[in-house]
XYZ file of C-alpha atoms in Angstrom:
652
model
C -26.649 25.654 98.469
C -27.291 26.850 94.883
C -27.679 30.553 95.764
C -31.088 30.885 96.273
C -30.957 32.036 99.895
C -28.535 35.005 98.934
C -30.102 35.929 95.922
C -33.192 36.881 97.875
C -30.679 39.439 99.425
C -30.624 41.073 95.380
C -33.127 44.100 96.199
C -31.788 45.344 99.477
C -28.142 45.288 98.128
C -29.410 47.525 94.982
C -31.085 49.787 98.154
C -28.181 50.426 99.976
C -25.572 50.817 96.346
C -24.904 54.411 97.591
C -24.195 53.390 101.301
C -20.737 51.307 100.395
C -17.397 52.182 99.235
C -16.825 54.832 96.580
C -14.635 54.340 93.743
C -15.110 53.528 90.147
C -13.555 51.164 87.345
C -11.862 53.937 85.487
C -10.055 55.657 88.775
C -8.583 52.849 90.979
C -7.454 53.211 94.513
C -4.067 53.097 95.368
C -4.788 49.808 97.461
C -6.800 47.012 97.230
C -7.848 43.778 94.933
C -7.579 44.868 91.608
C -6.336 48.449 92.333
C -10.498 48.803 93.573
C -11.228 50.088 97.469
C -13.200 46.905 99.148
C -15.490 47.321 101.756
C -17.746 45.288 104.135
C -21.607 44.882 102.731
C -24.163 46.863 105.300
C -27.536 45.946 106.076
C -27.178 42.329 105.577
C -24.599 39.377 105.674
C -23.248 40.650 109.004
C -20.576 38.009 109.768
C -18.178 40.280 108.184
C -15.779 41.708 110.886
C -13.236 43.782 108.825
C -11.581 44.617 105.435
C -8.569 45.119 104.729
C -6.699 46.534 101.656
C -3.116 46.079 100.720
C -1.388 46.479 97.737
C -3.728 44.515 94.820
C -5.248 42.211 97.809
C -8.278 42.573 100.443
C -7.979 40.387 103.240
C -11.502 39.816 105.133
C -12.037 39.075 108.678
C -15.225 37.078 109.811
C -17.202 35.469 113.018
C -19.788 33.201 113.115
C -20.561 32.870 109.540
C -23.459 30.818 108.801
C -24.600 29.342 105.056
C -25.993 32.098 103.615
C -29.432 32.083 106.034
C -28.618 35.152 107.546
C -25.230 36.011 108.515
C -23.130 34.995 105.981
C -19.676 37.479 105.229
C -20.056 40.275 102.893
C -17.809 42.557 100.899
C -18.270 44.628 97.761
C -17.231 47.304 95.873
C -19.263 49.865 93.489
C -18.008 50.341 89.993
C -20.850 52.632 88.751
C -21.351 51.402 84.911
C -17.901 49.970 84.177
C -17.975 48.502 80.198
C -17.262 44.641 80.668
C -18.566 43.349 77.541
C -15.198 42.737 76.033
C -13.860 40.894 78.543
C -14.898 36.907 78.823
C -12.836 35.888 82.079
C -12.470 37.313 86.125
C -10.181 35.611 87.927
C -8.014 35.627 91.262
C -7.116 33.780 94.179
C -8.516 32.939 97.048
C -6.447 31.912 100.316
C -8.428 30.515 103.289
C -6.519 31.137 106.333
C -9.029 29.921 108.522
C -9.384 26.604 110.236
C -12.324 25.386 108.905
C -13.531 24.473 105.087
C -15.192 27.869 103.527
C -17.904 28.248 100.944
C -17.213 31.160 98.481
C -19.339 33.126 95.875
C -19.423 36.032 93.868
C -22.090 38.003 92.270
C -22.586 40.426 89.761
C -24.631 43.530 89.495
C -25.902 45.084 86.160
C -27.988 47.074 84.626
C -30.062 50.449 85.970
C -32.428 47.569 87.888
C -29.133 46.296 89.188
C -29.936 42.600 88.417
C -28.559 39.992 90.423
C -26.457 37.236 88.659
C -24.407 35.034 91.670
C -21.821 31.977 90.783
C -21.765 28.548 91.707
C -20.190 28.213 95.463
C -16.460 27.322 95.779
C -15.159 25.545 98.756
C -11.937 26.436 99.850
C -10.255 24.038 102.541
C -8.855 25.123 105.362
C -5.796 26.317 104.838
C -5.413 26.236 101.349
C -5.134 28.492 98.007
C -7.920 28.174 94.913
C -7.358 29.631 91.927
C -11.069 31.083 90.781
C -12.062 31.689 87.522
C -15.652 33.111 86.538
C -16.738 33.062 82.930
C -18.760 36.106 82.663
C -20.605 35.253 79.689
C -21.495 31.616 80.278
C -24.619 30.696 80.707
C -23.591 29.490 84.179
C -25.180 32.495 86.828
C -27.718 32.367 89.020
C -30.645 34.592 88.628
C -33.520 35.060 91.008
C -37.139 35.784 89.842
C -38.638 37.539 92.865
C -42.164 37.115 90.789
C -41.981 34.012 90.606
C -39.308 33.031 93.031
C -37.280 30.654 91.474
C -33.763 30.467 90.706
C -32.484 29.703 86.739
C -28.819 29.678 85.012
C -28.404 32.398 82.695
C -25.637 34.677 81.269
C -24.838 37.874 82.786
C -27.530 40.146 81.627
C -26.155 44.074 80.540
C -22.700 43.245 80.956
C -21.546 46.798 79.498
C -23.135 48.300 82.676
C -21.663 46.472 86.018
C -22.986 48.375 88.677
C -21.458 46.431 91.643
C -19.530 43.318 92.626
C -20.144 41.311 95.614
C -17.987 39.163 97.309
C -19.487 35.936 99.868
C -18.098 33.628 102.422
C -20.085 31.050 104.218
C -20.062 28.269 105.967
C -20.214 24.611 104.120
C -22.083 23.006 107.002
C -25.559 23.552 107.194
C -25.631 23.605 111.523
C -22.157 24.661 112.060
C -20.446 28.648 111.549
C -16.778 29.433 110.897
C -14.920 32.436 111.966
C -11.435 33.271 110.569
C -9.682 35.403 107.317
C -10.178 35.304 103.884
C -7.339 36.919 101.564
C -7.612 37.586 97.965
C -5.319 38.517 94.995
C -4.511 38.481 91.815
C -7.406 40.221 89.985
C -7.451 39.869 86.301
C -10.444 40.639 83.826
C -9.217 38.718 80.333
C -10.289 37.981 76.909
C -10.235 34.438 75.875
C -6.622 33.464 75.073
C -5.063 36.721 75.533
C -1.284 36.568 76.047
C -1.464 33.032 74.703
C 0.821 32.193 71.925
C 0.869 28.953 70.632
C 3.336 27.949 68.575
C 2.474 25.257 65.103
C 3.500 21.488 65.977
C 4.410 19.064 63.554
C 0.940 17.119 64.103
C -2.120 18.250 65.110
C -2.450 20.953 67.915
C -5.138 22.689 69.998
C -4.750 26.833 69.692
C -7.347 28.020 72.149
C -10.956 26.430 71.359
C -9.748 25.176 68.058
C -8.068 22.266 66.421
C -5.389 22.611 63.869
C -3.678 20.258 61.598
C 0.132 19.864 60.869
C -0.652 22.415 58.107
C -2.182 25.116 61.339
C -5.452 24.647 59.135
C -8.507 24.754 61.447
C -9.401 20.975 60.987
C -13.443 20.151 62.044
C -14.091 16.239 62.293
C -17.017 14.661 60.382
C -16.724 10.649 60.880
C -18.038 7.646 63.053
C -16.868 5.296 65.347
C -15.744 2.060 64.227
C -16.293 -1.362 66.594
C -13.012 -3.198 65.412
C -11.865 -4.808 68.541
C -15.119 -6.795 68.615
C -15.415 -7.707 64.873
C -11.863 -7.711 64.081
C -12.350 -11.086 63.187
C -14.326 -10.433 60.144
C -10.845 -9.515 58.818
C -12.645 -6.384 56.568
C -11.273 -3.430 58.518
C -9.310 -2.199 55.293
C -12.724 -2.885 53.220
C -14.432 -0.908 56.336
C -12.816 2.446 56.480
C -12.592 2.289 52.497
C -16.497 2.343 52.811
C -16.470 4.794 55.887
C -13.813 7.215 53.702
C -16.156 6.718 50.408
C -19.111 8.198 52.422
C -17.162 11.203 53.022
C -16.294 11.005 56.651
C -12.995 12.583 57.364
C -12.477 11.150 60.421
C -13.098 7.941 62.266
C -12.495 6.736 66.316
C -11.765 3.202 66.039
C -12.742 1.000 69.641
C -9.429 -1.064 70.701
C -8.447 -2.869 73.701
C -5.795 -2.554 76.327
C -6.618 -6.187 77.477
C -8.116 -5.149 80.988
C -12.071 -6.295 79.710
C -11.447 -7.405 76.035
C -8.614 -9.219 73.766
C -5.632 -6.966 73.911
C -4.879 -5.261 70.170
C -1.069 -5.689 69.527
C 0.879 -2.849 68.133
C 0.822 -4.383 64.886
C -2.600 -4.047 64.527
C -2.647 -0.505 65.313
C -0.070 0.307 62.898
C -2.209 -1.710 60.230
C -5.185 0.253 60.829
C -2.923 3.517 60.824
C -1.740 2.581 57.730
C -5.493 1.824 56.120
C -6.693 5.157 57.720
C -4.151 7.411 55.945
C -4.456 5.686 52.822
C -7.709 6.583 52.618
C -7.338 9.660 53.934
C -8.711 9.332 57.403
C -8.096 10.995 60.565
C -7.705 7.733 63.370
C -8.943 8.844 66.935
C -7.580 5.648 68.984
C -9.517 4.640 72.147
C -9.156 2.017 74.241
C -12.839 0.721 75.514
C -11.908 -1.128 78.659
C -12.486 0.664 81.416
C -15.735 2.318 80.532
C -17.913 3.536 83.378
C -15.456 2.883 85.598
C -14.390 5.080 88.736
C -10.997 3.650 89.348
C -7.921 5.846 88.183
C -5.770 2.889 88.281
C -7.819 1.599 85.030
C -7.509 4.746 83.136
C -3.983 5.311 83.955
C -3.345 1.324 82.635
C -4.729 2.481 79.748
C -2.388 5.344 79.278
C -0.154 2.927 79.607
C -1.477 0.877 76.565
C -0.449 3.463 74.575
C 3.049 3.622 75.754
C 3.679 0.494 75.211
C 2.382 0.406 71.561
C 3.978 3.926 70.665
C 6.218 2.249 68.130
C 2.716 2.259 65.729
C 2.373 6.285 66.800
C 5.414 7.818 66.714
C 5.137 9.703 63.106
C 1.796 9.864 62.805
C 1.430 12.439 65.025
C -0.241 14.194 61.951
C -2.888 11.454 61.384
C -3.188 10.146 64.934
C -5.350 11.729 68.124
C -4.589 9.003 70.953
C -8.332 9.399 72.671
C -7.322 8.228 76.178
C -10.303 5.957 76.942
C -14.133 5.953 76.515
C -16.109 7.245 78.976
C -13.575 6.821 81.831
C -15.608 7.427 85.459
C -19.231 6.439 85.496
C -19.976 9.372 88.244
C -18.964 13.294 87.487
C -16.826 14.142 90.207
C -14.751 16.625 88.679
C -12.088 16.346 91.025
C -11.266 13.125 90.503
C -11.731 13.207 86.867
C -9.062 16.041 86.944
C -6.274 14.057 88.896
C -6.927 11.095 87.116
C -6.484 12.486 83.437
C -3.402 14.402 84.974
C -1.635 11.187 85.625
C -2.865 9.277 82.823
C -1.577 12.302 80.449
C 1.439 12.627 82.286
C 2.250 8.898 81.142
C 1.905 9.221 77.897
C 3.958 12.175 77.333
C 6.806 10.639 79.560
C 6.646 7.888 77.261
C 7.783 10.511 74.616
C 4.210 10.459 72.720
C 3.562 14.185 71.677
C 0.155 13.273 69.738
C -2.768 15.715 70.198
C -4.628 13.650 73.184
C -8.202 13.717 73.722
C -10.109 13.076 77.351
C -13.485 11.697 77.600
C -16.464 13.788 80.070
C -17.082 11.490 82.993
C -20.492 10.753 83.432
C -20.206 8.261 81.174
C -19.198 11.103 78.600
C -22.651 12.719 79.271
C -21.299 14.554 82.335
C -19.766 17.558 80.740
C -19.076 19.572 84.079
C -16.067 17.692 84.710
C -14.299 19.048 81.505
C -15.960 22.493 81.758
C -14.962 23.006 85.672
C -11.490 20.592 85.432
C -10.287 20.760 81.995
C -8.325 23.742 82.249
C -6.180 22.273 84.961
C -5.838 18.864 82.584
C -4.443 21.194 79.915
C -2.124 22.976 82.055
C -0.506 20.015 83.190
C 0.679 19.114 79.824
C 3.870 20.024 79.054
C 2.695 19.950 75.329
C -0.303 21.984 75.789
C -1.946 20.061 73.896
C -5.246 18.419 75.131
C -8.384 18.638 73.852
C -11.963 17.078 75.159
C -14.561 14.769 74.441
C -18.526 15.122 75.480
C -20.745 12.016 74.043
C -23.971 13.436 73.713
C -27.315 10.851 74.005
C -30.649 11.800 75.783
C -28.810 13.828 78.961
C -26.184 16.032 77.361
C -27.906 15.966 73.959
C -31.541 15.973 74.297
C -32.676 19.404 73.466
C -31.790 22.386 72.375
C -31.152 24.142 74.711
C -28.791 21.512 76.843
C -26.619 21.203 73.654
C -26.052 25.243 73.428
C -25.126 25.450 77.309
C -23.181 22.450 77.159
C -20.681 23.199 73.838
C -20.989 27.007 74.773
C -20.004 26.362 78.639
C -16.744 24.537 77.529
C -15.820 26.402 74.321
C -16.126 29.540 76.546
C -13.198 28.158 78.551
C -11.050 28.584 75.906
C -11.305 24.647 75.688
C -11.444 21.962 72.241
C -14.243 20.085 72.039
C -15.460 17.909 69.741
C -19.415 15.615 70.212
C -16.834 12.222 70.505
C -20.426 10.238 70.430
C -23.936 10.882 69.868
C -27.063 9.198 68.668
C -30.903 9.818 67.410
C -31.891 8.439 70.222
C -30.907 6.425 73.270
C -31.820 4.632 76.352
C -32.305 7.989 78.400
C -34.294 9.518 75.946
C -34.727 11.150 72.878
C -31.455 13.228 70.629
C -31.628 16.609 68.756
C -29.440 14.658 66.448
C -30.147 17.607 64.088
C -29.191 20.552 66.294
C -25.813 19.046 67.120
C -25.200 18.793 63.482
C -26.163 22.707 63.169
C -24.933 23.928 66.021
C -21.430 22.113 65.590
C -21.153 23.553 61.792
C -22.380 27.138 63.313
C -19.505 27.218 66.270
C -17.057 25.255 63.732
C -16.179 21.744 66.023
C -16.243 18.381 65.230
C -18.486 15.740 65.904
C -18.633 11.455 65.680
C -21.225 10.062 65.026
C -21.812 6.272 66.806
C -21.424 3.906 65.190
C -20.873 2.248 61.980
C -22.084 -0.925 63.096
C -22.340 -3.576 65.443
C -24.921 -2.578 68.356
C -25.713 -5.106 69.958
C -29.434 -5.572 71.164
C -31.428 -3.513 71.927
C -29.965 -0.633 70.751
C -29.128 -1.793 67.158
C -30.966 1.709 65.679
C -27.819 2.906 66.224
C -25.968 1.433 63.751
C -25.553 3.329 61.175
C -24.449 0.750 58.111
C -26.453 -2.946 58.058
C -22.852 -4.364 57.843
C -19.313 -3.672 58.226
C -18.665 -3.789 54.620
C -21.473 -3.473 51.694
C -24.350 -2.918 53.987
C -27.327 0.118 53.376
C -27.102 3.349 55.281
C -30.296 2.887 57.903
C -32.710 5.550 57.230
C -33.272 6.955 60.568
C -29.617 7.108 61.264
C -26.965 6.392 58.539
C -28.571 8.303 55.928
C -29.359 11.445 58.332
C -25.740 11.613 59.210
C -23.769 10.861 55.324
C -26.732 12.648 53.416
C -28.851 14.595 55.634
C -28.869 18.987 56.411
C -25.200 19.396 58.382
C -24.117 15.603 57.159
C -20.585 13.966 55.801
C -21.684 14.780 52.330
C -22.198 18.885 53.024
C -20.283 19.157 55.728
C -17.073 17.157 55.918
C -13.598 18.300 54.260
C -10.589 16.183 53.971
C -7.711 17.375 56.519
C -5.547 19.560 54.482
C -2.226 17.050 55.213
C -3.827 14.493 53.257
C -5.132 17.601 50.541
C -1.855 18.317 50.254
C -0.721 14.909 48.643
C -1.307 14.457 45.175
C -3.380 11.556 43.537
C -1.581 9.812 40.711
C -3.150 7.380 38.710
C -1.207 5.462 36.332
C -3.172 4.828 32.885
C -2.191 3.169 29.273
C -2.197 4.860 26.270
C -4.549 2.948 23.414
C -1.363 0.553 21.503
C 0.110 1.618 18.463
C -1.154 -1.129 15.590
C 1.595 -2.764 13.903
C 1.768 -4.401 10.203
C 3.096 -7.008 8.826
C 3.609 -9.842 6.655
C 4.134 -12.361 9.334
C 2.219 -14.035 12.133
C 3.227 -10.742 15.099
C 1.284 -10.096 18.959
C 2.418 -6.711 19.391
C 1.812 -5.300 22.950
C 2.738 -1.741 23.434
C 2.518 0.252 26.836
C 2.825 4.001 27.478
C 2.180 4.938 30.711
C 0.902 8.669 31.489
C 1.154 9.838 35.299
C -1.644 12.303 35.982
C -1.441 14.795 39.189
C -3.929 16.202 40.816
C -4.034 18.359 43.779
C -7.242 19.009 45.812
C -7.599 21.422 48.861
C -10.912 20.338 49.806
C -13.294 17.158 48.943
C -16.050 15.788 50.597
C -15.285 11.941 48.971
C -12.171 10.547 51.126
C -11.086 8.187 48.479
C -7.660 7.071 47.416
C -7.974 5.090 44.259
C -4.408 3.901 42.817
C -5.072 1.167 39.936
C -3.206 0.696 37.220
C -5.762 0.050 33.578
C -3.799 -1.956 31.174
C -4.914 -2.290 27.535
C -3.521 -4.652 25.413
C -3.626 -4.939 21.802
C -3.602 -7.977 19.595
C -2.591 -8.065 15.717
C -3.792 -11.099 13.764
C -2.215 -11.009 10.252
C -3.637 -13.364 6.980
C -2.021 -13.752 4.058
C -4.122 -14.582 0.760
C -2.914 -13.650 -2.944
C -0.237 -12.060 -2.125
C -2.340 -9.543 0.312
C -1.509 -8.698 3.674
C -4.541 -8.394 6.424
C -4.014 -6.920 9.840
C -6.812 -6.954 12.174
C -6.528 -5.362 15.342
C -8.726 -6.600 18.455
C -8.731 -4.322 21.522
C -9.286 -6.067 25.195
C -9.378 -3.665 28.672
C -8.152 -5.730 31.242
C -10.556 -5.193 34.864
C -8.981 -3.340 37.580
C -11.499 -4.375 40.256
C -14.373 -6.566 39.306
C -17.492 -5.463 40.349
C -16.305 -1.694 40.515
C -18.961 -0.913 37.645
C -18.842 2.828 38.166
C -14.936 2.642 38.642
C -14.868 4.860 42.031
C -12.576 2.016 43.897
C -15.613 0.511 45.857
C -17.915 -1.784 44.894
C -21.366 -1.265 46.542
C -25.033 -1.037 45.566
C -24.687 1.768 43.317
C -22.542 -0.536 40.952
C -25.553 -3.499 40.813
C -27.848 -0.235 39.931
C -25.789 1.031 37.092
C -25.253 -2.807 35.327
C -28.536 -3.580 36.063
C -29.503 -0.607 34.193
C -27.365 -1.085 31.273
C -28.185 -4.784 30.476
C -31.766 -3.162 30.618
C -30.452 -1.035 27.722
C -31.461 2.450 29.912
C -30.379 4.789 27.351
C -30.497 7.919 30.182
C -27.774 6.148 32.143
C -23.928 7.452 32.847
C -21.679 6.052 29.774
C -19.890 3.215 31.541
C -16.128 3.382 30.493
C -14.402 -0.099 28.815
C -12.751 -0.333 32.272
C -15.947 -0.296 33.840
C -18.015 -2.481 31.668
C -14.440 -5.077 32.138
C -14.979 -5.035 36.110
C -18.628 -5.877 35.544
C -17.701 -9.052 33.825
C -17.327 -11.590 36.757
C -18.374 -14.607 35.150
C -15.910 -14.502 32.626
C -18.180 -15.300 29.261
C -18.801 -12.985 26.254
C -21.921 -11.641 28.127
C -22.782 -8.855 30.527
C -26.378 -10.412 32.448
C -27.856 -11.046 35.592
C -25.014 -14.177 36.047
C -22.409 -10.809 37.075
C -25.323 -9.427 38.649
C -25.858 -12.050 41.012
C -22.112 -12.317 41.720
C -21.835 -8.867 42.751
C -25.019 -8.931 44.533
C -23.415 -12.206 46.363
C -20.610 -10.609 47.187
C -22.117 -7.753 48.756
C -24.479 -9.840 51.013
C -20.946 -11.652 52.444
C -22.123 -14.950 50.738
C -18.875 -15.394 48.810
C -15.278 -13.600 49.282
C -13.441 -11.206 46.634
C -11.881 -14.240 45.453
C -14.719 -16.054 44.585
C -16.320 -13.306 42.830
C -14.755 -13.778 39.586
C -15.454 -17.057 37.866
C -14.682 -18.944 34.910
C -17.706 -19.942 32.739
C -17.180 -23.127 30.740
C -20.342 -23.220 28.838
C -19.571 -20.003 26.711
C -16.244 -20.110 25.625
C-alpha cells in the first residue's frame, strides 16, 4: 500500500487535533519518545490497544490490525506549531516485538489546514530492530488531493508549522491482521551532517554530499567514459585521453575487465593508463564492465576482487584514482540486496588494504536510484574509511525530464550522500534525455557528471558516441559538441583537480645561438636552456605539453681578398610534426591553420618557426597541400605517426 487508504483518514485526524494528548515541542514531558507524551489516535485506526511511555520510548500495544482499511494502529502526539524548518532528518528505532512481519508509517501534519504528508511504509520483521530515518524535506511524502483524489510525492509543505505527528502500524498481508507490541526509541530531529567530522585523507574523500581532493578542495567531475577494454587493441589509449584531456574534461571512467565476460586487463595495463591519465592531468574512475545487469552478488564481489588483486597499479594514486566498483551491478532495484552486496564487495577491497575513494553503481541498471537513496547510507557506514560515494546513470528513466532529474539528485544529496550522473546520454532506448538540465542542474547543486561515451557504440545506438574515432575524430553535433562546447559543457564548466593545479608546467626552450666569427671553416652550435614555471589553480584545457625546441645555428665563413664573410643560417628543429598550432595535439584545427597560411590568409594567428617546422612533413623547402595531405592522412588512421614524416627526393 502506498498510503492512499490512510491518507483519506487526513480530515478527521485535523477534526479531532484537540481530542489527543496535550503537550507541545517547546515543554516536553518527563516520559516518552523524544521527551513528547504519546497517545493512542481516537475516532479512527482502532487496533490500537494501549500506549505506553517510558523514559525517551513509547511502547504500543495492538489487536487485530488490518492494512490500513479500517483498523489499522494509531498513535500521535500534538506539537501545536513547532519550527522544523531547520532540521532535514527524524529518526529512531523501531523494535517489533510481535510475531508477525509489521508495516510501519509516519505522517506529518502542517500548516493551519493541517495538511497531510505520510511516508513510504516500512516493514519490520518479526522480531527485529529498524533503524528509520525520514527526510523531511525530500520530495518523498505522500499527499492526498481530496478534490481530486489522488495521491502525489511532494515535500513537506509549511514545515515551520508542524501541527501533529502520527504514528501507523499495519498489517503487510492484505487478508491477514497481527496483534502484538511495537516499541520505539531513540528520537532525534538533525541537520544534515551534524556531529560529523571528517577528517582530510591523503586522496580523495567524501565530506557529507561532497567530494574533495587530496588538497580538501571541493572537486566536481566534467569527463566521459572511455571503451578501452574493447578497443585496446587500437593501441591509441595514450593518444585517446591526450584528446579527451585537450577537450577539457577533467575526468574520465575508463571500461576494464575482470575476465568474468571480457579479456581480463592485467595490472600492467592499469598502471599504464594511470600513468597516461595523470600526465595529462586526468582524474581515472576504474570500472570493471563484466557483470553488468546482473543480480548475482557473487559477480560483483569477484569484481571487488579484481581490484585486489591488481592493487599494486593503485596503491599511491589514491589521489588520482576512484576504483568505481562495477557498472551497473543488479539489473532489478531491490535495495536490499543491492545494500548487502556492495557491503561485501567494499569490505574486500578495503581488507585488501585499498583506501581509494570507491564509487557504487544504482541498480536498475544504474537507472534505479532508490537503491542508493534508501541503502546507501548503510553502504557508507560499513566502511571503515567512510569513504563511499554513488553513481546514478541517467538515460530516458532516471533522466528524462525535469522534474525526475531534480527528485532523483535532490532525494540522494538530501541523504547527506555523493553523487555524481556516472552515465548519461541525449537520448536512449527508453526514451528521450534532458541532457541539458543535468548539465544545469549538476553545475547549480555543484556534482559531477560523465558523459557516455567517447566512442565505440556499437549499433544501434552509435548517436552516442561522442568523438567519430578514438583518436582525431569530429565531436558529433548532437552529442560531442553539446557536451565539450555547449551551455554547462567541459569548456565552461570543467576545472582541473587542484592536485594536478598544484604541479608546475616546465617547458624547456633554447635561447637564439650566439654567432661566431672567424677566419676559418667553424659550425658553431650553442645551447642555453631557460626553464619556465608556471603555476595554474584553475584551467579548463587539461594539457601537459613537455617538448624540448632546439635551434641550431650554422656559420659558413668565405675568404676572398683578404676579407672574412660569416653568414649565419638559422634552422628550428620540429617538436611534433603536424602540431601546426603547437598545443601538443595534432587535430583538425592544425589542417585549418596551414591550410590557411599556404592560402596566404593575412587575418590568421602568426604561426611560430616551431610551428611552421612541425607543419613540414614532407621534408622539401615547401609548405603545400603535400603536408596537408599527410596530416589529413594521419588523422583519418590511413598512415601511423611514423609514417607521417617523409623524405622528398625530388626537391632537395
Amino acid at each position: 500500500m502506498r498510503g492512499k487508504k490512510l491518507l483519506a483518514c487526513a480530515t478527521a485526524c485535523a477534526m479531532m487535533a484537540t481530542a489527543s494528548a496535550a503537550g507541545t515541542f517547546g515543554v516536553m514531558a518527563a516520559d516518552g519518545l523524544g521527551g513528547f507524551a504519546w497517545s493512542a489516535t481516537e475516532g479512527y485506526q482502532e487496533g490500537t490497544t494501549g500506549v505506553t511511555n517510558g523514559a525517551d520510548s513509547v511502547t504500543v500495544s495492538f489487536a487485530d490490525t488490518d492494512n490500513g482499511t479500517s483498523n489499522a494502529a494509531g498513535f500521535c502526539h500534538n506539537f501545536d506549531g513547532a519550527d522544523w524548518s531547520e532540521y532535514d532528518t527524524l529518526s529512531f528505532t523501531l523494535t517489533n516485538e510481535s510475531a508477525s512481519d509489521i508495516s510501519f508509517a509516519a505522517a506529518v501534519n502542517t500548516g493551519s489546514s493541517w495538511k497531510w504528508h505520510q511516508s513510504d511504509n516500512i516493514t519490520v520483521s518479526a522480531g527485529a530492530s529498524k533503524d528509520v530515518t525520514l527526510y523531511l524535506k525530500a520530495e518523498e511524502w505522500w499527499y492526498y488531493d481530496a478534490d481530486t483524489q489522488t495521491n502525489s510525492l511532494v515535500t513537506i509543505a509549511d514545515l515551520y508549522n508542524v501541527q501533529r505527528v502520527n504514528m501507523m502500524i499495519m498489517s503487510t498481508s492484505e487478508t491477514a491482521t497481527v496483534s502484538g507490541s511495537v516499541t520505539l526509541n531513540g528520537w532525534k530531529l538533525e541537520k544534515s551532517g551534524s556531529g560529523e567530522v571528517v577528517e582530510p585523507k591523503d586522496g580523495f574523500y567524501v565530506d557529507g554530499a561532497v567530494l574533495r581532493d587530496a588538497n580538501q578542495n571541493a572537486f566536481e567531475m566534467r569527463g566521459t567514459n572511455y571503451a578501452y577494454t574493447w578497443y585496446k587493441w587500437e593501441g591509441n589509449e595514450e593518444a585517446t585521453l591526450k584528446e579527451i584531456a585537450a577537450y577539457g574534461a577533467n575526468t574520465v571512467r575508463i571500461v576494464l575487465s575482470d575476465g568474468q565476460q571480457y579479456t581480463k586487463n592485467t595490472a600492467g595495463e592499469v598502471a599504464n593508463l594511470i600513468s597516461l591519465c595523470e600526465k595529462y592531468k586526468l582524474i581515472a574512475v576504474l570500472e570493471v564492465h563484466d557483470v553488468t545487469g546482473k543480480d548475482d552478488a557473487n559477480l560483483l564481489l569477484n569484481a571487488a576482487k579484481y581490484f585486489s588483486e591488481i592493487k599494486s597499479a593503485l596503491i599511491g594514486h589514491e589521489d588520482t584514482v576512484i576504483i568505481n566498483i562495477a557498472n551497473e551491478w543488479q539489473g532489478n532495484t531491490n535495495t536490499s540486496s543491492w545494500e548487502s552486496a556492495y557491503i561485501a564487495a567494499v569490505k574486500e577491497i578495503r581488507d585488501a588494504g585499498l583506501t581509494h575513494c570507491i564509487m557504487c553503481d544504482a541498480g536498475g541498471w544504474g537507472q534505479g536510484y532508490v537503491t542508493v537513496r534508501d541503502g546507501g547510507s548503510a553502504v557508507l557506514a560499513s566502511d571503515p574509511e567512510k569513504n563511499v560515494m554513488f553513481s546514478v546513470h541517467m538515460y530516458g528513466t532516471a533522466g528524462g525530464n525535469a522534474t525526475t532529474i531534480k527528485s532523483v539528485i535532490d532525494g540522494i544529496k538530501t541523504r547527506n550522500l555523493c553523487l555524481v550522473i556516472g552515465e548519461f546520454g541525449y537520448k536512449h532506448s527508453d526514451g528521450e534525455v534532458d541532457e541539458a538540465y543535468i548539465m544545469e542542474y549538476c553545475k547549480d547543486v555543484q556534482i559531477g557528471w560523465l558523459a557516455w561515451s567517447w566512442y565505440g557504440n556499437g549499433s544501434p545506438v552509435e548517436y552516442l558516441d561522442m568523438s567519430s574515432a578514438n583518436v582525431g575524430g569530429t565531436l558529433s553535433a548532437d552529442w560531442g559538441e553539446v557536451v565539450v562546447n555547449g551551455k554547462n559543457g567541459w569548456k565552461e564548466t570543467s576545472k582541473v583537480c587542484s592536485v594536478y593545479a598544484d604541479e608546475p608546467i616546465t617547458t624547456t626552450t633554447t635561447e637564439p645561438a650566439v654567432t661566431t666569427t672567424t677566419t676559418e671553416e667553424t659550425t658553431t652550435t650553442t645551447t642555453e636552456e631557460t626553464t619556465t614555471t608556471t603555476t595554474e589553480a584553475e584551467t579548463t584545457m587539461a594539457e601537459v605539453s613537455t617538448m624540448t625546441t632546439t635551434t641550431t645555428t650554422v656559420a659558413e665563413t668565405s675568404t676572398e681578398a683578404g676579407e672574412t664573410t660569416t653568414t649565419t643560417t638559422t634552422q628550428t628543429v620540429a617538436t611534433l610534426y603536424g602540431d601546426v598550432d603547437c598545443n601538443g595535439v595534432i587535430e583538425i584545427n592544425d589542417i585549418v591553420l596551414l591550410a590557411r597560411y599556404i592560402a596566404q590568409d593575412q587575418d590568421i594567428p602568426v604561426i611560430s618557426a616551431e610551428g611552421l617546422a612541425n607543419a613540414n612533413c614532407v621534408q622539401d623547402k615547401n609548405l603545400d597541400s603535400s603536408d596537408l595531405t599527410q596530416i589529413a592522412r594521419y588523422l583519418a588512421h590511413l598512415i601511423t605517426a611514423e609514417e607521417l614524416v617523409v623524405t622528398d627526393t625530388t626537391n632537395n
